[in-house]
Coordinates of C-alpha atoms in Angstrom, one line a residue:
X1113 CA 0.1 0.1 -0.3
X1114 CA 1.8 3.7 -1.2
X1115 CA 0.9 6.6 1.0
X1116 CA 1.8 9.6 -0.3
X1117 CA 4.6 12.2 2.3
X1118 CA 3.7 15.8 2.5
X1119 CA 6.2 18.0 4.7
X1120 CA 4.8 20.9 6.5
X1121 CA 3.0 23.2 4.1
X1122 CA 0.9 20.4 3.1
X1123 CA 2.8 19.9 -0.5
X1124 CA 3.3 16.4 -1.8
X1125 CA 7.2 15.0 -1.9
X1126 CA 7.2 11.2 -2.3
X1127 CA 4.8 8.9 -0.8
X1128 CA 6.5 5.4 0.9
X1129 CA 5.5 1.7 1.0
X1130 CA 3.7 0.4 4.0
X1131 CA 2.6 -3.1 5.7
X1132 CA -0.2 -3.9 3.9
X1133 CA -0.5 -6.7 6.8
X1134 CA -1.0 -3.2 8.9
X1135 CA -1.9 -0.7 7.4
X1136 CA -4.3 -2.6 4.4
X1137 CA -5.8 -5.8 7.3
X1138 CA -9.2 -7.1 7.3
X1139 CA -10.4 -5.0 10.3
X1140 CA -11.1 -6.3 13.8
X1141 CA -14.2 -4.4 14.8
X1142 CA -14.4 -7.4 18.5
X1143 CA -11.3 -6.7 18.7
X1144 CA -10.9 -2.5 18.9
X1145 CA -14.5 -2.3 21.6
X1146 CA -12.3 -4.7 24.0
X1147 CA -9.1 -2.9 23.9
X1148 CA -11.5 -0.2 24.5
X1149 CA -13.3 -1.4 26.5
X1150 CA -10.7 -2.6 28.4
X1151 CA -8.2 0.8 28.8
X1152 CA -11.4 2.4 29.5
X1153 CA -11.3 0.2 32.3
X1154 CA -8.0 1.0 32.9
X1155 CA -8.7 4.4 33.6
X1156 CA -11.6 3.8 36.5
X1157 CA -9.8 4.7 39.8
X1158 CA -12.6 2.2 41.3
X1159 CA -13.2 4.3 44.4
X1160 CA -16.7 4.2 45.2
X1161 CA -18.1 2.9 48.4
X1162 CA -21.2 2.2 50.0
X1163 CA -21.8 1.7 53.5
X1164 CA -23.3 -1.6 54.7
X1165 CA -25.2 -2.2 58.3
X1166 CA -22.4 -2.9 59.6
X1167 CA -21.0 0.2 58.8
X1168 CA -23.5 2.2 59.3
X1169 CA -23.5 4.6 62.1
X1170 CA -25.7 4.1 65.2
X1171 CA -28.0 1.1 65.9
X1172 CA -27.1 -0.3 69.2
X1173 CA -30.5 -0.5 70.3
X1174 CA -33.8 -3.1 70.0
X1175 CA -36.1 -1.4 68.4
X1176 CA -38.5 -2.6 70.7
X1177 CA -39.1 -6.1 71.9
X1178 CA -39.1 -9.3 70.9
X1179 CA -42.6 -10.5 71.8
X1180 CA -46.1 -9.1 71.5
X1181 CA -45.7 -6.1 69.5
X1182 CA -47.5 -7.9 66.5
X1183 CA -45.2 -6.9 64.5
X1184 CA -41.7 -8.4 62.9
X1185 CA -39.0 -9.1 64.7
X1186 CA -36.0 -6.2 64.5
X1187 CA -32.6 -6.0 65.9
X1188 CA -30.9 -2.6 64.5
X1189 CA -32.2 0.4 63.0
X1190 CA -30.1 0.0 60.8
X1191 CA -31.0 -3.1 59.1
X1192 CA -31.5 -2.2 55.5
X1193 CA -34.8 -1.4 55.3
X1194 CA -34.6 1.5 57.5
X1195 CA -34.1 4.8 56.5
X1196 CA -30.1 5.3 57.6
X1197 CA -29.9 2.1 56.8
X1198 CA -27.1 -0.4 55.4
X1199 CA -27.0 -0.2 51.8
X1200 CA -27.0 -4.6 50.4
X1201 CA -25.2 -5.3 47.7
X1202 CA -23.8 -1.9 47.5
X1203 CA -20.4 -0.9 44.8
X1204 CA -17.1 -2.0 47.4
X1205 CA -13.4 -0.5 46.2
X1206 CA -12.0 -2.3 43.6
X1207 CA -10.1 -2.5 40.5
X1208 CA -11.8 -2.4 37.5
X1209 CA -9.1 -3.6 35.2
X1210 CA -9.2 -6.7 33.1
X1211 CA -6.5 -9.1 31.0
X1212 CA -6.4 -9.0 27.1
X1213 CA -4.1 -10.9 25.0
X1214 CA -1.6 -9.4 23.5
X1215 CA -2.5 -10.6 20.2
X1216 CA -5.5 -9.6 20.5
X1217 CA -4.2 -5.7 21.7
X1218 CA -2.4 -5.7 18.4
X1219 CA -4.7 -6.4 16.4
X1220 CA -6.6 -3.5 17.8
X1221 CA -4.2 -1.6 16.3
X1222 CA -3.7 -3.1 13.1
X1223 CA -7.9 -2.7 12.9
X1224 CA -8.0 0.5 13.6
X1225 CA -4.8 1.8 11.8
X1226 CA -6.5 -0.2 8.9
X1227 CA -9.7 1.9 9.1
X1228 CA -7.4 5.3 9.5
X1229 CA -6.5 4.5 5.7
X1230 CA -9.2 2.8 4.5
X1231 CA -11.3 6.7 5.5
X1232 CA -8.2 8.8 4.5
X1233 CA -7.4 10.0 7.7
X1234 CA -4.3 9.5 8.4
X1235 CA -1.5 11.1 7.4
X1236 CA 2.1 11.2 6.8
X1237 CA 4.2 13.5 6.5
X1238 CA 8.5 13.7 6.3
X1239 CA 9.3 15.1 9.2
X1240 CA 7.9 17.4 12.2
X1241 CA 10.7 19.0 13.2
X1242 CA 10.4 23.0 13.9
X1243 CA 12.9 25.9 14.0
X1244 CA 11.3 26.9 17.1
X1245 CA 8.6 27.1 20.2
X1246 CA 5.5 28.7 18.7
X1247 CA 1.7 27.3 19.0
X1248 CA 0.7 30.1 15.9
X1249 CA 3.3 28.2 13.5
X1250 CA 1.9 25.1 14.4
X1251 CA -1.9 25.7 13.8
X1252 CA -0.5 26.8 10.3
X1253 CA 1.3 23.4 9.8
X1254 CA -3.1 21.8 10.5
X1255 CA -4.3 24.7 7.9
X1256 CA -2.1 23.7 5.5
X1257 CA -2.9 19.7 6.6
X1258 CA -6.5 20.4 6.3
X1259 CA -6.6 19.2 9.7
X1260 CA -9.5 21.1 11.8
X1261 CA -10.4 18.8 14.4
X1262 CA -9.1 16.3 16.6
X1263 CA -5.9 15.2 15.4
X1264 CA -3.4 12.5 17.0
X1265 CA 0.3 12.3 15.9
X1266 CA 2.6 10.2 16.2
X1267 CA 6.8 10.0 15.4
X1268 CA 9.8 8.0 16.5
X1269 CA 11.6 8.6 20.0
X1270 CA 14.2 9.4 17.7
X1271 CA 13.6 12.2 15.9
X1272 CA 13.1 15.8 17.0
X1273 CA 10.2 16.8 17.5
X1274 CA 10.7 18.8 21.0
X1275 CA 9.6 22.1 19.3
X1276 CA 6.7 21.3 18.1
X1277 CA 5.6 18.9 20.6
X1278 CA 5.7 21.9 22.8
X1279 CA 3.7 23.9 20.7
X1280 CA 1.0 21.9 20.8
X1281 CA 0.7 21.3 24.5
X1282 CA -2.3 24.6 24.3
X1283 CA -3.8 22.7 21.1
X1284 CA -6.6 21.1 23.6
X1285 CA -7.5 19.4 20.1
X1286 CA -4.1 17.9 19.3
X1287 CA -2.1 14.6 21.0
X1288 CA 1.7 13.3 19.9
X1289 CA 3.1 10.2 20.9
X1290 CA 5.9 8.3 20.3
X1291 CA 4.8 4.6 18.3
X1292 CA 5.6 3.2 21.5
X1293 CA 2.7 5.3 23.0
X1294 CA 0.4 4.2 20.1
X1295 CA -3.2 3.3 21.9
X1296 CA -5.9 2.8 20.8
X1297 CA -8.3 4.8 23.1
X1298 CA -6.4 8.2 21.4
X1299 CA -6.1 6.1 18.2
X1300 CA -10.0 5.9 17.1
X1301 CA -10.6 9.2 19.2
X1302 CA -9.1 11.4 16.4
X1303 CA -10.3 12.5 13.0
X1304 CA -6.8 12.6 11.5
X1305 CA -4.3 10.6 11.8
X1306 CA -0.7 12.0 11.5
X1307 CA 2.7 9.8 11.9
X1308 CA 6.1 10.8 10.0
X1309 CA 7.3 8.4 7.4
X1310 CA 10.0 7.0 10.0
X1311 CA 7.1 6.0 12.5
X1312 CA 5.3 4.7 9.4
X1313 CA 7.8 2.9 8.8
X1314 CA 8.8 1.5 12.5
X1315 CA 5.0 0.4 12.8
X1316 CA 5.1 -1.6 10.2
X1317 CA 8.3 -3.3 11.5
X1318 CA 6.4 -4.0 14.6
X1319 CA 3.2 -4.4 14.7
X1320 CA 3.4 -6.4 11.7
X1321 CA 5.7 -9.2 12.9
X1322 CA 3.3 -11.8 14.4

């Protein structure tokens, strides 16, 4: 599969042959769903808590005598049927994370990358290097690349992307990560995926080796 390679002005400078098994594979929507659910679940704090009848205050005295009242016997006013009583079977602090096989996680990434390519939402650039740290200049780059909404930039760890990263930090709808930090949740959340030529080649090698 071939992709056009653009510079930061939006002009085509070359093209690149990317790995079909990564950018043009059979999309597995179930793998994407499971991987996104796993990542969202791991972000949950899990600090939700309710008090059972043994944890609420009060209720030390028997509300009325055992026999002779015609009512059902009661041992405490903090039982679950009473106002201010404990909560039955309520949530308690726990971890929401669950395991997902490595092959499924990698399949989800390949499927997500393929979706972006099939929908023409994948942009490949030759470099992200900028001369200085200036948000206004980065906004101009976004305009040149035709990016109007959320975008996800993927670079290689060895590239010079420091100025670009510091320039986009004030833009709430733009994210940047390295190849190693690529994740399915941010990938699915972005409208446009922008990756450097080096990052695209590296992803083809890393995710293509199964």
